[in-house]
XYZ file of C-alpha atoms in Angstrom:
373
model
C 139.186 109.327 105.839
C 138.301 112.588 106.921
C 137.932 115.608 104.669
C 138.990 119.282 104.994
C 136.632 121.764 105.950
C 138.463 124.570 103.610
C 138.008 122.222 100.432
C 135.357 122.887 98.249
C 132.453 120.566 98.483
C 133.199 119.273 94.610
C 136.502 118.535 95.568
C 135.758 116.767 98.575
C 133.015 114.560 96.921
C 135.395 113.850 94.100
C 137.966 112.428 96.890
C 135.360 110.766 99.082
C 134.138 109.226 96.025
C 137.785 108.244 95.236
C 138.470 107.163 98.509
C 135.060 104.153 98.185
C 135.896 103.205 95.234
C 139.386 102.170 96.318
C 137.462 99.935 99.020
C 135.500 98.201 96.937
C 138.011 97.254 94.765
C 139.845 96.167 97.624
C 136.996 94.016 98.842
C 137.131 92.842 94.911
C 134.360 94.900 93.526
C 134.762 96.773 90.592
C 134.164 100.655 90.649
C 131.431 100.388 87.797
C 129.972 97.877 90.182
C 130.351 100.937 93.086
C 128.826 103.302 90.806
C 125.451 101.380 89.632
C 124.914 100.339 93.026
C 125.581 103.586 95.238
C 124.374 106.106 92.806
C 121.015 107.423 92.647
C 118.578 105.701 89.677
C 115.232 106.820 89.292
C 113.547 103.709 88.026
C 110.152 104.250 86.556
C 107.683 100.613 86.071
C 104.344 100.031 85.182
C 103.461 98.161 88.396
C 100.600 95.578 88.734
C 99.195 94.971 92.600
C 95.952 92.695 92.225
C 94.941 90.983 89.064
C 92.238 92.533 86.371
C 92.112 94.576 83.820
C 95.450 95.935 82.969
C 94.046 99.917 81.871
C 92.678 99.914 86.066
C 95.709 98.096 87.532
C 98.048 98.630 86.113
C 100.261 102.002 87.481
C 103.139 103.966 86.069
C 105.598 104.297 89.785
C 109.164 104.797 91.375
C 110.935 101.802 92.093
C 114.189 101.463 94.117
C 117.340 99.933 91.765
C 118.217 96.542 93.334
C 121.826 96.910 94.712
C 124.402 95.514 92.600
C 125.717 92.201 93.180
C 128.398 89.789 91.856
C 126.761 88.140 89.263
C 124.076 91.315 88.332
C 123.807 92.985 85.674
C 122.328 96.881 85.894
C 120.459 96.797 82.483
C 118.672 99.817 81.003
C 115.492 98.844 79.133
C 114.879 100.313 75.823
C 111.705 98.848 74.234
C 109.930 95.880 75.107
C 106.059 94.874 73.396
C 103.159 94.561 74.952
C 101.928 91.284 73.798
C 98.328 89.194 74.523
C 100.364 86.371 77.213
C 101.036 90.146 79.345
C 97.939 91.060 79.049
C 96.684 87.308 80.253
C 99.116 87.418 82.906
C 97.792 91.205 84.454
C 94.057 89.710 84.330
C 95.132 86.279 86.128
C 94.462 84.211 83.525
C 97.561 82.626 82.150
C 100.044 79.347 82.956
C 102.474 81.837 84.746
C 101.778 84.196 87.778
C 104.383 86.376 89.135
C 104.249 87.048 93.028
C 102.550 90.397 93.454
C 103.042 93.359 93.246
C 104.858 92.353 89.658
C 106.178 94.552 87.047
C 104.575 93.840 83.321
C 106.293 92.497 80.368
C 107.871 89.831 79.684
C 110.002 89.991 76.742
C 111.952 93.645 75.458
C 115.463 94.538 74.889
C 117.932 96.783 77.076
C 121.428 97.964 77.086
C 123.607 97.122 79.730
C 125.177 99.333 82.189
C 127.586 97.673 85.022
C 127.927 94.365 85.334
C 129.247 92.784 89.105
C 132.434 91.687 89.924
C 131.620 87.572 88.892
C 130.205 88.760 85.970
C 132.140 87.247 82.435
C 130.179 87.229 79.442
C 128.670 90.767 79.789
C 129.837 93.732 79.202
C 128.548 97.316 79.215
C 127.206 98.491 76.177
C 126.131 94.818 75.317
C 122.396 94.454 74.168
C 120.346 91.882 76.364
C 117.427 90.182 75.498
C 115.571 88.187 79.038
C 115.322 84.338 78.975
C 112.473 83.555 80.868
C 109.485 85.172 81.526
C 108.105 86.852 84.805
C 110.869 88.593 85.318
C 109.391 92.740 84.512
C 110.392 94.491 81.143
C 108.134 97.591 81.197
C 109.855 99.696 83.409
C 112.999 102.161 82.282
C 116.156 99.905 84.640
C 116.144 96.728 86.262
C 118.932 94.236 87.928
C 119.112 91.307 86.498
C 121.179 87.662 87.756
C 123.754 86.909 84.439
C 121.812 83.761 83.851
C 118.506 85.096 82.465
C 120.130 86.883 79.973
C 120.805 86.557 76.569
C 123.402 89.036 74.558
C 122.096 89.571 70.923
C 124.016 91.389 68.297
C 123.420 95.425 67.980
C 122.958 95.495 64.180
C 119.588 94.176 64.151
C 116.456 97.167 64.425
C 115.591 97.848 67.688
C 111.930 96.427 67.016
C 113.751 92.855 65.594
C 115.774 92.877 69.726
C 112.420 93.668 71.352
C 110.203 91.391 69.518
C 112.861 88.676 69.591
C 112.279 86.478 72.834
C 108.063 84.840 71.859
C 107.167 85.148 69.049
C 109.499 84.179 66.446
C 110.564 81.530 68.753
C 107.499 80.053 68.931
C 106.900 80.165 65.343
C 109.808 78.188 64.349
C 109.759 75.640 67.305
C 106.249 74.677 65.967
C 107.478 74.892 62.567
C 110.292 72.417 63.169
C 109.042 70.004 66.030
C 106.188 68.389 64.968
C 105.860 67.051 61.648
C 109.182 66.546 59.623
C 108.141 69.098 56.878
C 109.964 69.353 53.405
C 110.525 72.004 50.980
C 107.306 72.495 49.392
C 104.845 70.862 51.937
C 102.239 73.306 53.240
C 101.280 74.849 56.504
C 97.979 76.216 56.883
C 97.416 78.724 60.312
C 94.650 81.158 61.864
C 95.032 84.536 63.260
C 97.858 84.975 60.784
C 98.189 88.674 61.381
C 99.112 88.194 65.217
C 102.933 88.791 65.833
C 102.882 84.970 65.671
C 101.441 84.372 62.480
C 103.991 86.862 60.330
C 106.902 85.277 62.310
C 105.237 81.617 60.533
C 104.648 83.547 57.005
C 108.742 84.437 56.985
C 110.384 81.220 59.351
C 108.253 78.920 56.528
C 109.264 81.465 53.483
C 112.729 80.690 54.649
C 112.093 76.984 54.736
C 110.583 76.667 51.591
C 107.236 75.853 53.184
C 103.678 76.953 51.701
C 101.112 79.077 53.735
C 97.479 79.109 53.873
C 97.050 82.204 56.101
C 93.423 82.749 58.007
C 92.557 86.445 59.270
C 89.217 87.752 60.186
C 86.951 89.647 57.660
C 87.847 93.732 58.461
C 87.038 96.702 56.038
C 91.132 97.018 55.126
C 91.265 93.730 54.498
C 92.512 94.247 50.706
C 95.589 96.185 52.691
C 96.542 93.410 55.190
C 96.427 90.976 52.348
C 99.136 92.797 50.590
C 101.181 93.313 53.617
C 100.730 89.044 54.287
C 101.505 88.568 50.956
C 104.529 90.912 51.234
C 105.735 88.686 54.146
C 106.228 85.731 52.226
C 102.427 84.413 52.698
C 101.149 82.184 49.407
C 97.550 82.608 50.189
C 95.710 84.925 52.201
C 91.326 83.731 53.421
C 89.438 85.423 55.554
C 87.021 82.904 57.875
C 84.445 83.137 55.718
C 86.551 81.858 52.517
C 87.696 79.027 54.149
C 84.507 77.952 54.947
C 83.230 77.980 50.740
C 83.283 75.147 48.932
C 85.314 76.518 46.224
C 87.950 77.127 48.612
C 89.480 73.892 47.735
C 89.590 74.800 44.068
C 91.580 77.684 44.547
C 94.408 75.476 46.831
C 94.470 72.439 44.151
C 98.259 73.743 43.719
C 99.213 73.395 46.993
C 99.796 69.524 48.757
C 97.120 69.163 51.355
C 98.447 70.632 54.636
C 100.194 68.919 57.526
C 100.172 70.864 59.808
C 97.881 73.472 61.429
C 98.666 76.034 63.570
C 95.834 77.860 65.278
C 95.865 80.401 68.107
C 92.231 81.024 67.537
C 90.231 77.999 68.616
C 86.436 77.830 68.424
C 84.831 77.326 64.956
C 88.132 78.711 63.000
C 89.858 76.002 64.409
C 87.795 72.847 63.289
C 87.933 74.719 59.756
C 91.755 73.963 59.746
C 91.166 70.609 61.335
C 88.328 70.357 57.757
C 91.552 71.239 56.009
C 94.372 68.934 57.017
C 95.929 66.426 55.432
C 95.114 62.303 56.675
C 97.890 62.101 59.654
C 98.629 65.537 60.137
C 98.707 67.721 63.367
C 97.416 70.928 64.846
C 99.371 72.682 67.173
C 96.972 74.856 69.649
C 98.863 77.964 70.940
C 96.220 80.397 71.805
C 92.702 80.781 72.357
C 91.884 84.238 71.210
C 88.031 83.170 70.512
C 87.531 82.319 74.359
C 86.043 78.792 73.211
C 87.149 75.358 73.242
C 89.018 73.169 70.694
C 86.027 71.220 69.020
C 87.119 68.591 66.814
C 85.315 65.815 64.483
C 85.072 62.431 65.280
C 85.120 61.291 61.906
C 88.075 63.609 61.384
C 89.888 62.107 64.280
C 88.934 57.950 63.371
C 89.039 58.127 59.793
C 92.293 60.973 58.640
C 94.147 60.387 62.146
C 94.765 63.830 62.920
C 96.663 64.538 65.660
C 95.894 67.075 68.146
C 99.159 68.997 70.327
C 99.339 72.119 72.105
C 102.806 74.806 72.629
C 103.371 76.936 75.057
C 107.200 78.477 74.936
C 107.456 78.956 78.811
C 107.468 74.612 78.282
C 109.860 74.425 76.203
C 112.122 76.659 78.049
C 111.610 74.744 80.894
C 112.493 71.245 79.126
C 115.391 72.778 77.412
C 118.959 73.986 78.663
C 119.684 77.648 78.464
C 122.244 77.184 75.899
C 119.534 75.393 73.551
C 117.248 78.628 73.873
C 120.306 80.794 72.999
C 120.634 78.557 69.710
C 117.376 79.285 68.905
C 117.667 83.238 69.097
C 120.759 83.167 67.381
C 119.044 81.142 64.329
C 116.500 83.700 64.622
C 119.252 86.754 64.010
C 120.821 84.570 61.266
C 117.364 85.061 59.563
C 117.297 88.217 60.435
C 120.753 89.543 59.025
C 119.653 87.342 55.751
C 116.653 89.331 55.447
C 114.504 86.946 55.991
C 112.501 87.737 59.217
C 111.348 91.034 60.067
C 109.631 92.623 63.343
C 105.687 92.637 63.206
C 104.745 95.913 62.039
C 104.907 98.360 65.457
C 103.864 100.928 66.779
C 105.752 102.770 69.635
C 104.193 104.573 72.428
C 106.575 106.151 75.014
C 106.515 104.595 78.712
C 104.486 107.151 79.858
C 101.438 107.129 77.564
C 101.501 102.941 78.734
C 97.371 103.666 78.955
C 97.375 103.764 74.768
C 99.370 101.057 74.121
C 97.252 98.969 76.521
C 93.937 100.031 74.876
C 95.601 99.261 71.357
C 96.296 96.319 72.075
C 92.603 94.804 72.899
C 91.031 96.627 70.485
C 89.454 94.664 67.295
C 91.330 94.455 64.328
C 94.923 95.960 65.445
C 97.523 94.567 63.649
C 100.174 96.983 64.704
C 102.472 95.744 67.963
C 102.618 98.095 70.896
C 105.599 98.707 71.507
C 106.726 100.763 75.010
C 109.690 103.139 74.973
C 111.991 103.660 77.789
């Protein structure tokens, strides 16, 4: 094809663009595929090339957008949280470590910009979340395979969509997979102001379960107590209050908990075990205290308590993508019914990532840091 030298530059570029689009169409590719893979796109991403202190190893860099193939989806990221697992992954202390250099972040919501010619389940404008960890969500844009994405409704809040695929999923699975709980049964948990803890309170309330929620003491403990009770918490106790003999009197109207959820470990987990009903189960999904779980031999023998662990990534390995999609839809139904709200969040622009990282590891910060693109 030739372009006349007397033609204006804009006109010539338009003719060339039309020619290339037609050529791609004849080769079986769509115009949207052509546009996304040939027009330059400035991608900003938070990248780490080695493991260590996130404040030192994370850098904001420019990336080239991967060319769009037939089963690929071009996604503009909208928002992505900073979760404890993200920090652990950057530090190198996690069960799943991506190949370095890697883009940080395992969770977030984006909007589809363009799709490859083989994509049938998504279209431009759809909101999507990632089905798997380790793909990197702390960036402005990315190209993902269609099978790694799950469409979510656009009528839920941006914060709910961005924080949907990790903490609420973990909370739901722990509440339903380990004990056959019935309405009126009781659950006890520590780290109750965490993202998972807030989801546990709300999902348990939707299932008509009672919750005993343990938190660390702090100057604004009454403010935190009021906020958790607003979510549906039945009781909120500090670690120190849980150890007092009179606590049993405070909790006398509740049946002994059959399920304990532990994300702290150390002495806190020992106290949870002490309050479990005979035959009950404690599920550990975190170790914020960086101390081992210590279980009394007498409790294990005479109360027949069970110690289990939960990791959402392993659950997803053991279940199909369709089962995970069903879980996401169940949680979206709870959101639509007003029974599940996003955790308290602070939105931080991507370029101010250092502020978000620092706040994520600061003690007594109950607000989830959300990077906005």
